mmCIF file of N, CA and C in Angstrom:
data_model
loop_
_atom_site.group_PDB
_atom_site.id
_atom_site.type_symbol
_atom_site.label_atom_id
_atom_site.label_comp_id
_atom_site.label_asym_id
_atom_site.label_seq_id
_atom_site.Cartn_x
_atom_site.Cartn_y
_atom_site.Cartn_z
ATOM 1 N N MET K 1 0.845 -1.182 0.000
ATOM 2 C CA MET K 1 0.000 0.000 0.000
ATOM 3 C C MET K 1 0.885 1.237 0.000
ATOM 4 N N SER K 2 0.648 2.130 -0.904
ATOM 5 C CA SER K 2 1.408 3.377 -0.946
ATOM 6 C C SER K 2 0.656 4.456 -0.183
ATOM 7 N N CYS K 3 1.326 5.561 0.057
ATOM 8 C CA CYS K 3 0.691 6.681 0.763
ATOM 9 C C CYS K 3 -0.537 7.174 0.006
ATOM 10 N N ALA K 4 -0.483 7.160 -1.290
ATOM 11 C CA ALA K 4 -1.610 7.643 -2.092
ATOM 12 C C ALA K 4 -2.851 6.783 -1.885
ATOM 13 N N ASP K 5 -2.655 5.483 -1.576
ATOM 14 C CA ASP K 5 -3.789 4.598 -1.368
ATOM 15 C C ASP K 5 -4.582 4.947 -0.109
ATOM 16 N N SER K 6 -3.926 5.553 0.880
ATOM 17 C CA SER K 6 -4.600 5.837 2.135
ATOM 18 C C SER K 6 -5.216 7.235 2.180
ATOM 19 N N VAL K 7 -5.050 8.010 1.115
ATOM 20 C CA VAL K 7 -5.622 9.348 1.074
ATOM 21 C C VAL K 7 -7.120 9.249 0.776
ATOM 22 N N THR K 8 -7.902 9.899 1.620
ATOM 23 C CA THR K 8 -9.347 9.916 1.421
ATOM 24 C C THR K 8 -9.704 11.146 0.607
ATOM 25 N N LYS K 9 -10.449 10.933 -0.434
ATOM 26 C CA LYS K 9 -10.859 12.040 -1.289
ATOM 27 C C LYS K 9 -12.257 12.485 -0.899
ATOM 28 N N GLN K 10 -12.402 13.757 -0.610
ATOM 29 C CA GLN K 10 -13.715 14.292 -0.316
ATOM 30 C C GLN K 10 -14.442 14.607 -1.611
ATOM 31 N N ILE K 11 -15.744 14.362 -1.582
ATOM 32 C CA ILE K 11 -16.577 14.754 -2.707
ATOM 33 C C ILE K 11 -17.700 15.640 -2.184
ATOM 34 N N ASN K 12 -18.202 16.486 -3.043
ATOM 35 C CA ASN K 12 -19.309 17.363 -2.700
ATOM 36 C C ASN K 12 -20.568 16.877 -3.391
ATOM 37 N N ILE K 13 -21.623 16.736 -2.590
ATOM 38 C CA ILE K 13 -22.913 16.345 -3.127
ATOM 39 C C ILE K 13 -23.914 17.451 -2.792
ATOM 40 N N ARG K 14 -24.967 17.503 -3.549
ATOM 41 C CA ARG K 14 -26.001 18.524 -3.351
ATOM 42 C C ARG K 14 -27.159 17.889 -2.594
ATOM 43 N N ILE K 15 -27.528 18.486 -1.461
ATOM 44 C CA ILE K 15 -28.628 17.980 -0.643
ATOM 45 C C ILE K 15 -29.830 18.896 -0.841
ATOM 46 N N LEU K 16 -30.972 18.303 -1.185
ATOM 47 C CA LEU K 16 -32.218 19.037 -1.349
ATOM 48 C C LEU K 16 -33.164 18.670 -0.205
ATOM 49 N N PHE K 17 -33.754 19.659 0.423
ATOM 50 C CA PHE K 17 -34.665 19.445 1.540
ATOM 51 C C PHE K 17 -36.091 19.767 1.090
ATOM 52 N N PHE K 18 -37.027 18.898 1.454
ATOM 53 C CA PHE K 18 -38.420 19.094 1.087
ATOM 54 C C PHE K 18 -39.309 19.084 2.329
ATOM 55 N N ALA K 19 -40.417 19.819 2.254
ATOM 56 C CA ALA K 19 -41.484 19.839 3.259
ATOM 57 C C ALA K 19 -40.930 20.056 4.668
ATOM 58 N N LYS K 20 -41.243 19.159 5.588
ATOM 59 C CA LYS K 20 -40.829 19.301 6.998
ATOM 60 C C LYS K 20 -39.304 19.323 7.131
ATOM 61 N N ALA K 21 -38.591 18.605 6.288
ATOM 62 C CA ALA K 21 -37.125 18.613 6.328
ATOM 63 C C ALA K 21 -36.604 20.019 6.026
ATOM 64 N N ARG K 22 -37.226 20.700 5.076
ATOM 65 C CA ARG K 22 -36.841 22.071 4.734
ATOM 66 C C ARG K 22 -37.082 22.997 5.923
ATOM 67 N N GLU K 23 -38.218 22.808 6.567
ATOM 68 C CA GLU K 23 -38.562 23.626 7.726
ATOM 69 C C GLU K 23 -37.556 23.423 8.871
ATOM 70 N N LEU K 24 -37.231 22.181 9.177
ATOM 71 C CA LEU K 24 -36.308 21.887 10.274
ATOM 72 C C LEU K 24 -34.873 22.330 9.977
ATOM 73 N N ALA K 25 -34.437 22.110 8.756
ATOM 74 C CA ALA K 25 -33.070 22.477 8.379
ATOM 75 C C ALA K 25 -32.918 23.975 8.160
ATOM 76 N N GLY K 26 -34.013 24.622 7.795
ATOM 77 C CA GLY K 26 -33.957 26.045 7.485
ATOM 78 C C GLY K 26 -33.282 26.327 6.160
ATOM 79 N N LEU K 27 -33.269 25.319 5.291
ATOM 80 C CA LEU K 27 -32.596 25.411 3.989
ATOM 81 C C LEU K 27 -33.423 24.729 2.909
ATOM 82 N N ASP K 28 -33.278 25.207 1.683
ATOM 83 C CA ASP K 28 -33.849 24.511 0.525
ATOM 84 C C ASP K 28 -32.856 23.482 -0.005
ATOM 85 N N GLU K 29 -31.594 23.888 -0.028
ATOM 86 C CA GLU K 29 -30.532 23.005 -0.510
ATOM 87 C C GLU K 29 -29.194 23.462 0.049
ATOM 88 N N VAL K 30 -28.225 22.551 0.013
ATOM 89 C CA VAL K 30 -26.894 22.842 0.526
ATOM 90 C C VAL K 30 -25.900 21.897 -0.159
ATOM 91 N N THR K 31 -24.663 22.336 -0.266
ATOM 92 C CA THR K 31 -23.589 21.460 -0.721
ATOM 93 C C THR K 31 -22.977 20.809 0.511
ATOM 94 N N TYR K 32 -22.852 19.484 0.479
ATOM 95 C CA TYR K 32 -22.371 18.723 1.629
ATOM 96 C C TYR K 32 -21.148 17.920 1.200
ATOM 97 N N SER K 33 -20.094 17.982 2.002
ATOM 98 C CA SER K 33 -18.862 17.234 1.708
ATOM 99 C C SER K 33 -18.842 15.934 2.497
ATOM 100 N N ILE K 34 -18.549 14.847 1.804
ATOM 101 C CA ILE K 34 -18.360 13.565 2.481
ATOM 102 C C ILE K 34 -16.983 13.037 2.116
ATOM 103 N N GLU K 35 -16.437 12.188 2.973
ATOM 104 C CA GLU K 35 -15.070 11.718 2.796
ATOM 105 C C GLU K 35 -14.959 10.429 2.000
ATOM 106 N N THR K 36 -16.061 9.907 1.589
ATOM 107 C CA THR K 36 -16.024 8.660 0.832
ATOM 108 C C THR K 36 -17.101 8.692 -0.233
ATOM 109 N N ASN K 37 -16.888 7.991 -1.312
ATOM 110 C CA ASN K 37 -17.929 7.955 -2.331
ATOM 111 C C ASN K 37 -18.848 6.745 -2.146
ATOM 112 N N THR K 38 -18.484 5.834 -1.240
ATOM 113 C CA THR K 38 -19.333 4.678 -0.963
ATOM 114 C C THR K 38 -19.753 4.729 0.494
ATOM 115 N N ILE K 39 -21.058 4.753 0.721
ATOM 116 C CA ILE K 39 -21.611 4.875 2.066
ATOM 117 C C ILE K 39 -22.970 4.187 2.066
ATOM 118 N N THR K 40 -23.365 3.641 3.204
ATOM 119 C CA THR K 40 -24.708 3.062 3.251
ATOM 120 C C THR K 40 -25.724 4.200 3.350
ATOM 121 N N SER K 41 -26.904 3.941 2.857
ATOM 122 C CA SER K 41 -27.957 4.954 2.913
ATOM 123 C C SER K 41 -28.301 5.291 4.366
ATOM 124 N N LEU K 42 -28.238 4.292 5.250
ATOM 125 C CA LEU K 42 -28.532 4.515 6.661
ATOM 126 C C LEU K 42 -27.493 5.439 7.300
ATOM 127 N N LYS K 43 -26.225 5.233 6.990
ATOM 128 C CA LYS K 43 -25.161 6.086 7.536
ATOM 129 C C LYS K 43 -25.272 7.506 6.983
ATOM 130 N N LEU K 44 -25.554 7.643 5.708
ATOM 131 C CA LEU K 44 -25.727 8.972 5.126
ATOM 132 C C LEU K 44 -26.895 9.699 5.788
ATOM 133 N N LEU K 45 -28.006 9.007 5.980
ATOM 134 C CA LEU K 45 -29.157 9.623 6.631
ATOM 135 C C LEU K 45 -28.804 10.040 8.057
ATOM 136 N N ALA K 46 -28.067 9.203 8.779
ATOM 137 C CA ALA K 46 -27.669 9.539 10.148
ATOM 138 C C ALA K 46 -26.804 10.798 10.166
ATOM 139 N N GLU K 47 -25.840 10.881 9.237
ATOM 140 C CA GLU K 47 -24.978 12.068 9.150
ATOM 141 C C GLU K 47 -25.783 13.322 8.858
ATOM 142 N N LEU K 48 -26.654 13.238 7.877
ATOM 143 C CA LEU K 48 -27.442 14.404 7.478
ATOM 144 C C LEU K 48 -28.442 14.804 8.559
ATOM 145 N N SER K 49 -29.024 13.821 9.225
ATOM 146 C CA SER K 49 -29.975 14.114 10.300
ATOM 147 C C SER K 49 -29.306 14.879 11.432
ATOM 148 N N ALA K 50 -28.108 14.450 11.801
ATOM 149 C CA ALA K 50 -27.369 15.122 12.867
ATOM 150 C C ALA K 50 -26.919 16.519 12.437
ATOM 151 N N ALA K 51 -26.485 16.651 11.206
ATOM 152 C CA ALA K 51 -25.953 17.924 10.720
ATOM 153 C C ALA K 51 -27.035 18.976 10.494
ATOM 154 N N TYR K 52 -28.261 18.548 10.175
ATOM 155 C CA TYR K 52 -29.293 19.503 9.772
ATOM 156 C C TYR K 52 -30.576 19.436 10.607
ATOM 157 N N ASN K 53 -30.458 18.986 11.862
ATOM 158 C CA ASN K 53 -31.576 19.043 12.797
ATOM 159 C C ASN K 53 -32.790 18.225 12.341
ATOM 160 N N LEU K 54 -32.540 17.043 11.799
ATOM 161 C CA LEU K 54 -33.631 16.214 11.274
ATOM 162 C C LEU K 54 -33.931 15.000 12.148
ATOM 163 N N GLU K 55 -33.354 14.955 13.346
ATOM 164 C CA GLU K 55 -33.509 13.783 14.211
ATOM 165 C C GLU K 55 -34.976 13.449 14.483
ATOM 166 N N SER K 56 -35.823 14.466 14.636
ATOM 167 C CA SER K 56 -37.219 14.220 14.995
ATOM 168 C C SER K 56 -38.017 13.526 13.883
ATOM 169 N N ILE K 57 -37.528 13.579 12.643
ATOM 170 C CA ILE K 57 -38.249 12.932 11.531
ATOM 171 C C ILE K 57 -37.403 11.860 10.836
ATOM 172 N N LYS K 58 -36.243 11.569 11.385
ATOM 173 C CA LYS K 58 -35.295 10.655 10.740
ATOM 174 C C LYS K 58 -35.909 9.297 10.376
ATOM 175 N N SER K 59 -36.748 8.773 11.239
ATOM 176 C CA SER K 59 -37.302 7.431 10.999
ATOM 177 C C SER K 59 -38.339 7.398 9.880
ATOM 178 N N THR K 60 -38.781 8.556 9.412
ATOM 179 C CA THR K 60 -39.813 8.595 8.370
ATOM 180 C C THR K 60 -39.308 9.155 7.034
ATOM 181 N N ILE K 61 -38.029 9.503 6.987
ATOM 182 C CA ILE K 61 -37.471 10.132 5.781
ATOM 183 C C ILE K 61 -37.246 9.117 4.666
ATOM 184 N N ILE K 62 -37.512 9.551 3.454
ATOM 185 C CA ILE K 62 -37.191 8.806 2.242
ATOM 186 C C ILE K 62 -36.033 9.536 1.567
ATOM 187 N N LEU K 63 -35.066 8.790 1.068
ATOM 188 C CA LEU K 63 -33.949 9.382 0.332
ATOM 189 C C LEU K 63 -34.076 9.061 -1.149
ATOM 190 N N ALA K 64 -33.704 10.022 -1.969
ATOM 191 C CA ALA K 64 -33.615 9.803 -3.412
ATOM 192 C C ALA K 64 -32.252 10.311 -3.864
ATOM 193 N N VAL K 65 -31.553 9.493 -4.623
ATOM 194 C CA VAL K 65 -30.252 9.877 -5.158
ATOM 195 C C VAL K 65 -30.411 10.040 -6.662
ATOM 196 N N ASN K 66 -30.140 11.253 -7.135
ATOM 197 C CA ASN K 66 -30.315 11.575 -8.555
ATOM 198 C C ASN K 66 -31.703 11.168 -9.054
ATOM 199 N N GLN K 67 -32.702 11.501 -8.259
ATOM 200 C CA GLN K 67 -34.117 11.290 -8.557
ATOM 201 C C GLN K 67 -34.547 9.827 -8.565
ATOM 202 N N ASN K 68 -33.746 8.949 -7.954
ATOM 203 C CA ASN K 68 -34.102 7.543 -7.808
ATOM 204 C C ASN K 68 -34.208 7.221 -6.330
ATOM 205 N N TYR K 69 -35.382 6.758 -5.904
ATOM 206 C CA TYR K 69 -35.573 6.404 -4.505
ATOM 207 C C TYR K 69 -34.649 5.265 -4.117
ATOM 208 N N CYS K 70 -34.213 5.280 -2.863
ATOM 209 C CA CYS K 70 -33.395 4.172 -2.371
ATOM 210 C C CYS K 70 -33.915 3.727 -1.010
ATOM 211 N N ASN K 71 -33.641 2.483 -0.677
ATOM 212 C CA ASN K 71 -34.012 1.958 0.632
ATOM 213 C C ASN K 71 -33.060 2.540 1.665
ATOM 214 N N VAL K 72 -33.595 2.932 2.789
ATOM 215 C CA VAL K 72 -32.747 3.401 3.877
ATOM 216 C C VAL K 72 -32.460 2.192 4.755
ATOM 217 N N SER K 73 -31.251 1.644 4.588
ATOM 218 C CA SER K 73 -30.867 0.452 5.340
ATOM 219 C C SER K 73 -29.350 0.329 5.366
ATOM 220 N N GLU K 74 -28.885 -0.550 6.221
ATOM 221 C CA GLU K 74 -27.452 -0.815 6.326
ATOM 222 C C GLU K 74 -26.951 -1.578 5.093
ATOM 223 N N GLU K 75 -27.851 -2.247 4.388
ATOM 224 C CA GLU K 75 -27.465 -3.026 3.215
ATOM 225 C C GLU K 75 -27.406 -2.200 1.929
ATOM 226 N N GLU K 76 -28.093 -1.069 1.901
ATOM 227 C CA GLU K 76 -28.162 -0.243 0.689
ATOM 228 C C GLU K 76 -26.885 0.591 0.553
ATOM 229 N N GLN K 77 -25.991 0.160 -0.325
ATOM 230 C CA GLN K 77 -24.736 0.870 -0.574
ATOM 231 C C GLN K 77 -24.946 1.925 -1.650
ATOM 232 N N LEU K 78 -24.547 3.145 -1.354
ATOM 233 C CA LEU K 78 -24.630 4.231 -2.320
ATOM 234 C C LEU K 78 -23.238 4.512 -2.856
ATOM 235 N N SER K 79 -23.106 4.580 -4.149
ATOM 236 C CA SER K 79 -21.846 4.964 -4.790
ATOM 237 C C SER K 79 -22.043 6.366 -5.340
ATOM 238 N N LEU K 80 -21.610 7.328 -4.566
ATOM 239 C CA LEU K 80 -21.836 8.726 -4.923
ATOM 240 C C LEU K 80 -20.669 9.295 -5.708
ATOM 241 N N LYS K 81 -20.999 10.249 -6.570
ATOM 242 C CA LYS K 81 -19.985 10.944 -7.369
ATOM 243 C C LYS K 81 -20.084 12.432 -7.078
ATOM 244 N N GLU K 82 -19.026 13.141 -7.355
ATOM 245 C CA GLU K 82 -19.008 14.591 -7.220
ATOM 246 C C GLU K 82 -20.225 15.183 -7.927
ATOM 247 N N GLY K 83 -20.968 16.018 -7.206
ATOM 248 C CA GLY K 83 -22.116 16.697 -7.802
ATOM 249 C C GLY K 83 -23.424 15.932 -7.756
ATOM 250 N N ASP K 84 -23.422 14.700 -7.246
ATOM 251 C CA ASP K 84 -24.681 13.957 -7.150
ATOM 252 C C ASP K 84 -25.669 14.709 -6.270
ATOM 253 N N GLU K 85 -26.939 14.428 -6.495
ATOM 254 C CA GLU K 85 -28.023 15.097 -5.788
ATOM 255 C C GLU K 85 -28.737 14.096 -4.880
ATOM 256 N N VAL K 86 -28.856 14.451 -3.598
ATOM 257 C CA VAL K 86 -29.579 13.624 -2.631
ATOM 258 C C VAL K 86 -30.759 14.433 -2.118
ATOM 259 N N ALA K 87 -31.956 13.912 -2.312
ATOM 260 C CA ALA K 87 -33.166 14.576 -1.834
ATOM 261 C C ALA K 87 -33.608 13.928 -0.530
ATOM 262 N N ILE K 88 -33.951 14.778 0.438
ATOM 263 C CA ILE K 88 -34.476 14.326 1.719
ATOM 264 C C ILE K 88 -35.973 14.625 1.707
ATOM 265 N N ILE K 89 -36.757 13.540 1.687
ATOM 266 C CA ILE K 89 -38.196 13.682 1.507
ATOM 267 C C ILE K 89 -38.924 13.062 2.701
ATOM 268 N N PRO K 90 -39.511 13.899 3.550
ATOM 269 C CA PRO K 90 -40.341 13.356 4.630
ATOM 270 C C PRO K 90 -41.705 12.978 4.075
ATOM 271 N N PRO K 91 -42.483 12.207 4.833
ATOM 272 C CA PRO K 91 -43.827 11.892 4.353
ATOM 273 C C PRO K 91 -44.626 13.181 4.183
ATOM 274 N N LEU K 92 -45.405 13.232 3.144
ATOM 275 C CA LEU K 92 -46.221 14.417 2.888
ATOM 276 C C LEU K 92 -47.598 14.211 3.479
ATOM 277 N N SER K 93 -48.173 15.290 3.974
ATOM 278 C CA SER K 93 -49.531 15.206 4.495
ATOM 279 C C SER K 93 -50.367 16.315 3.885
ATOM 280 N N GLY K 94 -51.634 16.221 4.080
ATOM 281 C CA GLY K 94 -52.517 17.247 3.539
ATOM 282 C C GLY K 94 -53.369 16.679 2.429
ATOM 283 N N GLY K 95 -54.177 17.526 1.859
ATOM 284 C CA GLY K 95 -55.067 17.027 0.838
ATOM 285 C C GLY K 95 -55.214 17.955 -0.315
#
């Protein structure tokens, strides 16, 4: 293993907040830096929930990566690239 192999490359992804998530975060969107391009959806949700005050709705959030819904679980591996878009979508209510 060379020194270059142990260097972690940060990537920037775009986070979009909808409905209650937007209200709690106080943002429509933000650029978020992560240190790896491969992460489980559950770990990503945990990071974002802690960073943007979403703990109260974390268990009901749906994630979409580049407009494709994904399962929030420890088994769901996300391979993110620079500039990818992650939408945080809480359940919608109303009529």
